[in-house]
Coordinates of C-alpha atoms and ligand atoms in Angstrom, one line a residue:
M484 CA -5.3 3.9 39.6
S485 CA -4.6 1.9 36.5
V486 CA -4.9 3.4 33.0
I487 CA -8.0 1.2 32.4
D488 CA -9.6 2.8 35.6
R489 CA -8.9 6.3 34.2
L490 CA -10.8 5.4 31.0
A491 CA -14.0 6.9 32.2
D492 CA -12.4 10.2 31.6
L493 CA -11.6 9.5 28.0
R494 CA -15.0 7.9 27.4
A495 CA -16.6 11.1 28.6
H496 CA -14.7 13.0 25.9
V497 CA -15.1 10.8 22.8
R498 CA -18.1 9.9 20.7
G499 CA -16.5 6.7 19.3
A500 CA -16.2 3.3 21.1
V501 CA -13.4 2.7 23.6
T502 CA -12.9 -1.1 23.9
T503 CA -10.8 -2.8 26.5
P504 CA -9.7 -6.5 26.9
D505 CA -12.6 -7.0 29.2
D506 CA -15.2 -6.0 26.6
P507 CA -17.0 -8.8 24.7
D508 CA -16.1 -7.2 21.3
W509 CA -12.3 -7.0 22.1
E510 CA -11.3 -9.6 19.5
D511 CA -13.0 -7.6 16.7
A512 CA -11.8 -4.3 18.0
R513 CA -8.1 -5.3 18.0
Q514 CA -8.1 -7.1 14.6
A515 CA -6.1 -5.7 11.7
W516 CA -7.0 -6.4 8.0
N517 CA -3.9 -8.6 8.0
L518 CA -5.2 -11.4 10.1
A519 CA -1.7 -12.7 10.7
V520 CA -0.9 -9.7 12.9
D521 CA -2.0 -10.4 16.5
Q522 CA -2.4 -7.0 18.0
H523 CA -2.3 -6.4 21.8
P524 CA -2.8 -2.8 22.6
V525 CA -3.7 -1.5 26.0
F526 CA -7.2 -0.6 24.6
V527 CA -8.7 0.5 21.3
V528 CA -10.4 3.8 20.4
E529 CA -12.6 3.8 17.2
A530 CA -12.5 7.5 16.4
A531 CA -15.7 9.1 15.2
D532 CA -14.2 12.5 14.4
A533 CA -11.3 14.8 14.7
D534 CA -12.1 15.6 18.4
D535 CA -11.9 11.9 19.2
I536 CA -8.5 11.8 17.7
A537 CA -7.3 14.8 19.6
A538 CA -8.8 13.6 22.9
T539 CA -7.0 10.2 22.4
V540 CA -3.7 11.8 21.7
R541 CA -4.0 14.1 24.8
F542 CA -5.0 11.1 27.0
A543 CA -2.0 9.2 25.7
A544 CA 0.4 12.1 26.6
E545 CA -1.1 12.5 30.0
N546 CA -0.9 8.8 30.8
E547 CA 2.5 8.1 29.3
L548 CA 1.0 6.0 26.6
R549 CA 1.7 5.9 22.9
V550 CA -0.7 5.9 19.9
A551 CA -0.7 3.6 16.9
V552 CA -3.1 4.8 14.2
Q553 CA -4.7 2.3 12.0
G554 CA -7.0 2.9 9.0
T555 CA -7.4 -0.7 7.9
G556 CA -4.4 -2.7 9.1
H557 CA -3.1 -3.6 5.6
G558 CA 0.3 -2.3 6.7
A559 CA 0.2 -3.6 10.3
A560 CA 2.9 -6.3 9.9
A561 CA 5.9 -4.0 10.1
R562 CA 4.8 -2.5 13.4
G563 CA 3.9 -6.0 14.8
G564 CA 1.3 -6.9 17.3
E565 CA 3.1 -6.2 20.6
L566 CA 1.7 -2.8 21.3
A567 CA 2.8 -2.4 24.8
E568 CA 1.8 0.8 26.5
T569 CA 0.1 1.7 23.3
I570 CA -3.5 2.8 22.3
L571 CA -4.7 1.4 19.0
L572 CA -6.5 4.4 17.4
R573 CA -8.7 3.1 14.6
T574 CA -10.1 5.5 12.0
S575 CA -12.2 2.9 10.1
S576 CA -15.5 4.7 10.9
M577 CA -14.3 7.9 9.2
R578 CA -14.8 7.1 5.6
G579 CA -16.3 10.2 4.1
V580 CA -15.2 11.3 0.6
T581 CA -16.0 14.7 -1.0
V582 CA -15.2 15.3 -4.7
D583 CA -14.8 18.8 -6.1
P584 CA -15.2 18.3 -9.9
E585 CA -14.3 21.9 -10.7
R586 CA -11.0 21.9 -8.9
R587 CA -10.5 18.2 -9.8
T588 CA -9.7 17.2 -6.2
A589 CA -11.0 14.8 -3.6
R590 CA -11.0 15.3 0.2
V591 CA -11.2 12.1 2.2
Q592 CA -11.5 11.3 5.9
A593 CA -8.8 9.4 7.7
G594 CA -10.4 5.9 7.3
A595 CA -11.5 6.2 3.6
Q596 CA -10.6 3.2 1.4
W597 CA -9.7 3.4 -2.2
G598 CA -13.0 1.7 -3.2
D599 CA -14.9 4.6 -1.6
V600 CA -12.9 7.1 -3.7
V601 CA -13.3 5.1 -7.0
R602 CA -17.1 5.1 -6.5
A603 CA -17.2 8.8 -5.7
T604 CA -14.9 10.0 -8.5
A605 CA -16.0 7.9 -11.4
E606 CA -19.4 9.6 -11.7
H607 CA -17.5 12.8 -12.5
G608 CA -15.3 11.2 -15.1
L609 CA -12.3 11.5 -12.7
V610 CA -9.8 9.0 -11.3
A611 CA -7.4 9.1 -8.3
L612 CA -4.0 7.5 -8.2
H613 CA -5.3 4.5 -6.3
G614 CA -3.5 1.2 -5.9
S615 CA -4.5 -2.4 -6.7
S616 CA -6.8 -3.0 -3.8
H617 CA -10.3 -1.6 -3.0
D618 CA -10.0 -1.8 0.8
V619 CA -6.4 -0.4 1.3
G620 CA -6.7 2.9 3.2
V621 CA -6.1 6.1 1.2
V622 CA -4.2 7.8 4.0
G623 CA -1.8 4.9 4.9
Y624 CA -1.1 4.2 1.2
T625 CA -0.4 7.9 0.4
L626 CA 1.7 8.6 3.4
G627 CA 4.0 5.8 2.1
G628 CA 4.1 7.0 -1.5
G629 CA 1.5 5.0 -3.3
I630 CA 2.0 3.2 -6.7
G631 CA -0.9 2.2 -8.8
W632 CA -2.0 1.6 -12.4
L633 CA -1.3 5.2 -13.6
A634 CA 2.0 5.5 -11.7
R635 CA 4.3 5.6 -14.7
K636 CA 2.3 8.5 -16.2
H637 CA 1.6 10.5 -13.0
G638 CA 4.1 9.3 -10.4
L639 CA 3.6 8.6 -6.7
A640 CA 0.2 9.4 -5.2
S641 CA 2.0 11.3 -2.4
S642 CA 3.2 13.8 -5.0
H643 CA -0.4 14.9 -5.7
V644 CA -1.5 15.6 -2.2
T645 CA -2.6 19.3 -1.9
A646 CA -3.6 19.6 1.8
M647 CA -3.9 17.7 5.0
D648 CA -5.9 18.3 8.2
V649 CA -3.6 16.9 10.9
I650 CA -3.7 16.4 14.7
V651 CA 0.0 16.7 15.8
P652 CA 1.3 14.8 18.8
S653 CA 0.6 17.8 21.1
G654 CA -3.1 17.4 20.3
Q655 CA -3.2 20.6 18.3
R656 CA -5.1 20.6 15.0
V657 CA -3.1 22.0 12.0
E658 CA -4.0 22.5 8.3
V659 CA -0.9 21.3 6.5
T660 CA -0.3 22.8 3.1
D661 CA 2.8 24.0 1.2
S662 CA 2.2 27.5 2.4
S663 CA 0.8 27.0 5.9
C664 CA 3.2 24.3 7.1
P665 CA 5.9 23.5 4.5
Q666 CA 8.1 21.2 6.7
L667 CA 5.2 18.9 7.6
F668 CA 3.8 19.1 4.1
W669 CA 7.1 17.9 2.8
A670 CA 7.6 15.2 5.4
M671 CA 4.1 13.7 5.2
R672 CA 4.2 13.2 1.4
G673 CA 5.8 9.8 1.4
G674 CA 7.6 10.0 4.7
G675 CA 5.0 8.0 6.6
G676 CA 3.1 8.3 9.8
S677 CA 5.8 9.6 12.2
F678 CA 4.6 13.3 12.2
G679 CA 0.9 13.5 13.0
I680 CA -2.5 11.9 12.6
V681 CA -4.3 12.8 9.4
V682 CA -7.9 13.7 9.9
E683 CA -8.5 14.6 6.3
M684 CA -6.4 14.4 3.1
E685 CA -7.0 16.3 -0.1
F686 CA -5.4 15.3 -3.4
S687 CA -5.7 15.9 -7.2
L688 CA -7.7 13.8 -9.6
F689 CA -7.3 13.2 -13.3
E690 CA -9.9 13.3 -16.1
L691 CA -10.4 9.7 -17.3
R692 CA -13.6 7.8 -18.1
E693 CA -12.2 4.7 -19.9
I694 CA -9.1 2.6 -19.8
H695 CA -7.7 -0.3 -21.8
A696 CA -6.5 -2.9 -19.3
G697 CA -6.4 -6.6 -18.6
A698 CA -4.2 -9.6 -18.1
L699 CA -2.6 -12.3 -20.2
L700 CA -2.2 -15.7 -18.5
W701 CA -0.2 -18.8 -19.2
P702 CA 0.5 -22.0 -17.2
A703 CA 3.5 -21.3 -14.9
E704 CA 5.6 -23.8 -16.9
R705 CA 5.9 -21.1 -19.5
A706 CA 7.2 -18.6 -16.9
G707 CA 10.8 -18.3 -18.2
E708 CA 9.9 -17.3 -21.7
V709 CA 6.9 -15.2 -20.7
L710 CA 8.8 -13.2 -18.0
R711 CA 11.7 -12.6 -20.4
R712 CA 9.4 -11.4 -23.2
W713 CA 7.5 -9.2 -20.8
R714 CA 10.8 -7.7 -19.5
D715 CA 11.7 -6.9 -23.1
V716 CA 8.3 -5.5 -23.9
A717 CA 8.3 -3.4 -20.7
E718 CA 11.6 -1.8 -21.8
R719 CA 9.8 -0.2 -24.8
L720 CA 6.5 0.8 -23.1
P721 CA 5.8 4.5 -23.0
D722 CA 4.8 6.1 -19.7
E723 CA 1.1 5.8 -20.6
V724 CA 1.3 2.0 -19.9
T725 CA 2.0 0.5 -16.5
S726 CA 2.6 -3.2 -16.4
V727 CA 3.1 -6.0 -13.9
G728 CA 4.7 -9.5 -14.4
R729 CA 3.8 -12.1 -11.8
L730 CA 3.8 -15.7 -10.8
V731 CA 0.7 -16.8 -8.9
H732 CA -0.4 -20.0 -7.2
F733 CA -4.1 -19.4 -7.1
P734 CA -5.5 -20.9 -3.9
P735 CA -8.0 -23.7 -4.0
F736 CA -10.9 -21.5 -2.8
P737 CA -14.4 -21.4 -4.2
T738 CA -14.0 -17.6 -4.6
V739 CA -11.3 -18.2 -7.2
P740 CA -12.8 -18.7 -10.7
E741 CA -12.8 -22.5 -11.5
P742 CA -10.3 -22.4 -14.5
L743 CA -7.7 -20.9 -12.2
R744 CA -8.4 -22.6 -8.9
D745 CA -5.3 -24.3 -7.4
R746 CA -3.3 -23.6 -10.5
K747 CA 0.2 -22.1 -10.9
M748 CA 0.1 -19.4 -13.6
V749 CA 2.4 -16.7 -15.0
L750 CA 0.6 -13.4 -15.7
V751 CA 1.2 -10.1 -17.4
E752 CA -1.1 -7.3 -16.4
A753 CA -1.2 -3.8 -17.8
A754 CA -3.3 -0.6 -17.8
S755 CA -2.9 1.7 -20.8
L756 CA -4.0 5.2 -21.5
L757 CA -3.4 4.6 -25.3
G758 CA -6.5 2.8 -26.4
E759 CA -6.9 -0.7 -27.8
E760 CA -5.1 -0.4 -31.1
E761 CA -1.9 1.2 -29.9
T762 CA -1.8 -1.0 -26.8
S763 CA -2.3 -4.2 -28.8
A764 CA 0.6 -3.3 -31.0
L765 CA 2.8 -2.8 -28.0
L766 CA 1.7 -6.1 -26.5
R767 CA 1.9 -8.1 -29.7
P768 CA 5.2 -9.9 -28.8
L769 CA 3.5 -11.2 -25.7
R770 CA 0.3 -12.4 -27.5
E771 CA 2.6 -14.2 -29.9
L772 CA 3.4 -16.5 -27.0
G773 CA -0.2 -17.7 -27.2
P774 CA -1.7 -16.9 -23.7
E775 CA -4.3 -19.4 -22.4
M776 CA -6.4 -16.5 -21.3
D777 CA -6.6 -12.9 -22.4
T778 CA -8.9 -10.5 -20.5
F779 CA -7.8 -7.2 -22.1
A780 CA -10.8 -4.9 -22.8
T781 CA -11.6 -1.2 -22.9
G782 CA -14.0 -0.3 -20.1
P783 CA -14.9 2.1 -17.4
V784 CA -12.0 3.3 -15.4
E785 CA -13.5 1.8 -12.2
M786 CA -12.4 -1.6 -13.5
L787 CA -8.8 -0.8 -12.6
I788 CA -9.5 -1.5 -8.9
E789 CA -10.3 -5.1 -9.8
L790 CA -7.5 -5.7 -12.3
H791 CA -5.0 -7.2 -9.9
G792 CA -7.5 -9.6 -8.2
D793 CA -6.4 -8.6 -4.7
P794 CA -8.2 -10.4 -1.8
P795 CA -11.8 -9.1 -1.5
Q796 CA -11.6 -9.4 2.3
P797 CA -9.1 -9.6 5.2
V798 CA -6.5 -12.4 4.9
P799 CA -3.6 -13.7 7.0
G800 CA -0.6 -12.6 4.8
M801 CA 3.1 -12.3 5.2
G802 CA 5.0 -10.4 2.5
G803 CA 8.3 -8.8 1.6
G804 CA 9.7 -6.6 -1.1
A805 CA 12.8 -5.9 -3.1
M806 CA 13.7 -3.0 -5.4
L807 CA 15.4 -4.1 -8.6
A808 CA 17.7 -2.1 -10.8
E809 CA 17.1 -4.5 -13.6
L810 CA 15.7 -8.0 -14.3
P811 CA 18.2 -9.8 -16.5
D812 CA 17.8 -13.4 -17.6
A813 CA 19.9 -14.5 -14.6
A814 CA 17.5 -12.8 -12.2
I815 CA 14.5 -14.5 -13.8
D816 CA 16.3 -17.8 -13.6
A817 CA 16.9 -17.2 -9.9
V818 CA 13.3 -16.3 -9.3
L819 CA 12.1 -19.5 -11.1
E820 CA 14.5 -21.7 -9.1
L821 CA 13.0 -20.3 -5.9
C822 CA 9.4 -19.5 -6.7
G823 CA 8.8 -21.2 -10.1
P824 CA 6.3 -24.1 -10.7
D825 CA 8.9 -26.8 -9.7
A826 CA 10.1 -25.0 -6.6
D827 CA 9.1 -26.1 -3.2
S828 CA 7.8 -22.6 -2.4
P829 CA 5.3 -21.7 0.4
L830 CA 4.5 -18.4 -1.4
L831 CA 1.2 -17.6 -3.1
G832 CA 3.1 -15.5 -5.5
I833 CA 5.7 -13.0 -6.5
E834 CA 5.1 -10.0 -8.7
F835 CA 7.3 -7.4 -10.4
R836 CA 5.7 -4.0 -10.7
Q837 CA 7.2 -2.0 -13.5
L838 CA 8.7 1.3 -12.4
G839 CA 10.2 4.1 -14.5
G840 CA 8.4 6.8 -16.3
A841 CA 7.1 9.5 -13.9
L842 CA 7.9 7.2 -11.0
G843 CA 11.6 7.7 -11.7
R844 CA 11.5 11.5 -12.0
A845 CA 11.2 13.8 -8.9
P846 CA 8.5 16.4 -9.7
E847 CA 9.1 20.0 -8.7
G848 CA 8.1 20.6 -5.1
A849 CA 7.8 16.9 -4.3
G850 CA 7.6 15.5 -0.8
A851 CA 10.1 13.3 1.2
L852 CA 9.6 10.4 -1.2
S853 CA 10.0 12.1 -4.6
S854 CA 10.6 9.1 -6.9
L855 CA 11.5 5.4 -6.9
Q856 CA 14.8 4.2 -8.2
G857 CA 15.1 1.0 -10.1
R858 CA 13.1 -0.6 -12.9
F859 CA 11.0 -3.0 -10.9
A860 CA 9.5 -3.3 -7.4
A861 CA 9.2 -6.9 -6.4
Y862 CA 6.6 -8.0 -3.9
M863 CA 6.1 -11.6 -2.6
V864 CA 3.5 -12.9 -0.3
G865 CA 2.4 -16.1 1.4
M866 CA -0.7 -17.1 3.3
V867 CA -0.1 -17.7 7.0
T868 CA -2.1 -20.8 8.0
G869 CA -0.3 -21.4 11.3
P870 CA 3.1 -20.9 13.0
E871 CA 4.9 -23.5 10.8
A872 CA 3.6 -21.9 7.6
A873 CA 4.7 -18.5 9.0
A874 CA 8.2 -19.6 9.7
A875 CA 8.5 -21.3 6.2
I876 CA 7.2 -18.1 4.5
E877 CA 9.5 -15.9 6.4
R878 CA 12.5 -18.1 5.5
H879 CA 11.5 -18.2 1.9
I880 CA 11.0 -14.5 1.6
A881 CA 14.5 -13.9 3.0
T882 CA 16.0 -16.6 0.7
T883 CA 14.2 -15.0 -2.3
Q884 CA 15.4 -11.5 -1.3
D885 CA 18.9 -12.9 -1.0
G886 CA 18.6 -14.6 -4.4
L887 CA 17.6 -11.3 -6.0
A888 CA 20.3 -9.3 -4.1
P889 CA 22.7 -9.1 -7.1
W890 CA 20.1 -7.0 -9.0
S891 CA 18.8 -5.0 -6.0
T892 CA 19.1 -1.2 -5.9
G893 CA 19.7 -1.6 -2.1
G894 CA 16.7 0.6 -1.5
A895 CA 13.3 -0.1 0.0
Y896 CA 9.8 0.9 -0.8
L897 CA 8.1 1.1 2.6
N898 CA 4.5 0.2 1.3
F899 CA 5.9 -3.1 0.2
T900 CA 8.1 -3.6 3.3
E901 CA 6.4 -5.7 6.0
S902 CA 9.2 -5.8 8.6
P903 CA 11.2 -3.1 10.3
V904 CA 13.8 -1.6 8.1
D905 CA 16.3 1.3 8.5
A906 CA 14.6 4.3 7.1
G907 CA 17.9 5.3 5.4
Q908 CA 17.3 2.5 3.0
A909 CA 14.0 4.0 1.9
F910 CA 14.9 7.7 1.8
G911 CA 18.7 8.0 1.5
T912 CA 20.9 9.7 4.1
T913 CA 20.1 13.4 3.5
T914 CA 16.3 13.0 3.4
V915 CA 16.3 10.7 6.4
R916 CA 18.2 13.2 8.5
R917 CA 15.7 15.9 7.6
L918 CA 12.8 13.6 8.4
R919 CA 14.3 12.6 11.7
D920 CA 14.8 16.3 12.7
I921 CA 11.2 17.0 11.9
A922 CA 9.9 14.0 13.7
A923 CA 12.0 14.8 16.8
A924 CA 10.7 18.4 16.8
I925 CA 7.0 17.6 16.4
D926 CA 7.0 14.4 18.5
P927 CA 9.8 14.7 21.1
D928 CA 8.2 12.1 23.4
R929 CA 7.6 9.6 20.6
V930 CA 3.8 9.4 21.2
L931 CA 3.2 8.1 17.7
V932 CA 4.0 4.6 16.7
P933 CA 3.9 4.4 12.9
N934 CA 4.2 1.1 11.1
H935 CA 7.6 2.3 9.8
Q936 CA 9.7 4.5 12.0
V937 CA 11.9 7.2 10.5
R938 CA 13.8 7.4 13.7
A939 CA 16.1 4.6 14.8
Y940 CA 14.2 1.8 16.6
Ligands
FAD959 C1 -3.6 -6.4 -0.6 C2 -2.7 -5.3 -0.6 C3 -2.6 -4.5 -1.7 C4 -1.7 -3.4 -1.8 N1 -1.6 -2.6 -2.9 C5 -0.7 -1.6 -3.0 C6 -0.5 -0.8 -4.2 O1 -1.1 -1.1 -5.2 N2 0.4 0.2 -4.2 C7 1.0 0.6 -3.0 O2 1.8 1.5 -3.0 N3 0.8 -0.1 -1.9 C8 0.0 -1.2 -1.8 N4 -0.1 -1.9 -0.7 C9 0.6 -1.5 0.5 C10 -0.2 -0.5 1.3 O3 -0.2 0.8 0.6 C11 0.4 -0.2 2.7 O4 0.3 -1.5 3.4 C12 -0.3 0.9 3.5 O5 0.5 1.2 4.6 C13 -1.7 0.6 3.8 O6 -2.4 1.6 4.4 P1 -3.7 1.4 5.3 O7 -4.1 2.6 5.9 O8 -4.6 0.5 4.5 O9 -3.0 0.4 6.4 P2 -2.8 0.7 8.0 O10 -2.1 -0.5 8.5 O11 -4.1 1.0 8.6 O12 -1.9 1.9 8.0 C14 -0.5 1.8 7.7 C15 0.3 2.9 8.4 O13 -0.1 4.2 7.9 C16 -0.1 5.2 8.9 N5 -1.4 5.7 9.0 C17 -2.6 5.2 8.6 N6 -3.6 6.1 8.8 C18 -3.0 7.2 9.3 C19 -3.5 8.5 9.7 N7 -4.8 8.8 9.7 N8 -2.7 9.4 10.2 C20 -1.3 9.1 10.3 N9 -0.8 7.9 9.9 C21 -1.7 7.0 9.4 C22 0.3 4.5 10.2 O14 1.7 4.6 10.4 C23 0.0 3.0 9.9 O15 0.7 2.1 10.7 C24 -1.0 -3.0 -0.6 C25 -1.1 -3.8 0.5 C26 -1.9 -4.9 0.5 C27 -2.0 -5.8 1.8

């Protein structure tokens, strides 16, 4: 009897949909947010609740299959689409969010997206350490660390997780906290999805109703002077300000505002907890360069989720990252030669997220990823319109990473890494050894297929 024949058994035990290649909605069921990743699992389970997750894990173990969990598929590229002998377990129907304003915590279900959390917390005057995009999954982001607009003040999102409800690879359900399950609690805060399937995650929130934030934009021909000035300004910014410098080729789509459509621009974005007057004084050297557009304003904290202008819906993307110890003039020159306005670059953009502040300091009792070394996290991305474009983007990302190599820390931030990488690069030798021991103990048969493996591939 084939696995597909045995599915009646699983279907009898789960409330969510089980979709096979013979079903009419197969194409939708197997689709990741990143449309460039062509996923071919054996079948797909759309979990409705924790019992569905446990039943799927047990079915996998009994049938010598593996389980790849997916909240949204933003991080699908590193795992790739060839999911041989693997069930794709989607959690996108489990999007509940509960806020406890007294304790200043939120508890979210496995498939909750940051937009869900922002809506639920804002009405209480609270904010979570979300990232730049409304539809990135809270759980996938936080398992990988999570850097957002308040990161230099409060650090990685993973450092603020307080509890997780987890189905471990044996199918058992475990409440993971510092006191109930300290090893897993440590490993799953930044160590990724190698240890269990999160059913619910609880994390701390921060009191904040308003933020001063925005972007300054110039034509990309000004990129050299703007990026140099931003780098100098960034050096002096206090932890209350998190900034990003970026080069963007805005696509020629009707969804892009007309003044930016199909234009190459250089941008400086920032979010500040200091209010308008103090922030303006800090940004004055940049404004002296006469930006063509200036969107800075003080407004409700919800506006942070729009600040970066991430895609409103799924797109076919291919990206790559680099962790930079510094960004001297020579590094900016190298970037401009490869990705500047005159370069023959297939990328839509390259950005440099400012690190430092709380991101560079390991808080007491932190998880596996306790801090990020380096001053900037670079991320570059291109739009995959076909196999030729994919090859050109892949080559260009590799060339740009090579071009930046002299200033690299040699590390990797897995949330910005879209191809397989040795986990030692992300965690260092001692931490990776501990993560591998925990993964081997909790998942000896390697049932789970995370996007980034901590164990050797
Ligand atoms: C447009 C865009 C914007 C982004 N912005 C930021 C940003 O501002 N800051 C930042 O740090 N990162 C950012 N990222 C990276 C993002 O955080 C990672 O891609 C992350 O892995 C996405 O999580 P997901 O759940 O949405 O994706 P998925 O692909 O669904 O999940 C990624 C991985 O997380 C694990 N996982 C997911 N759900 C579970 C679960 N319930 N239990 C166990 N493991 C699970 C699995 O290993 C899975 O392969 C961005 C990515 C994109 C494409």
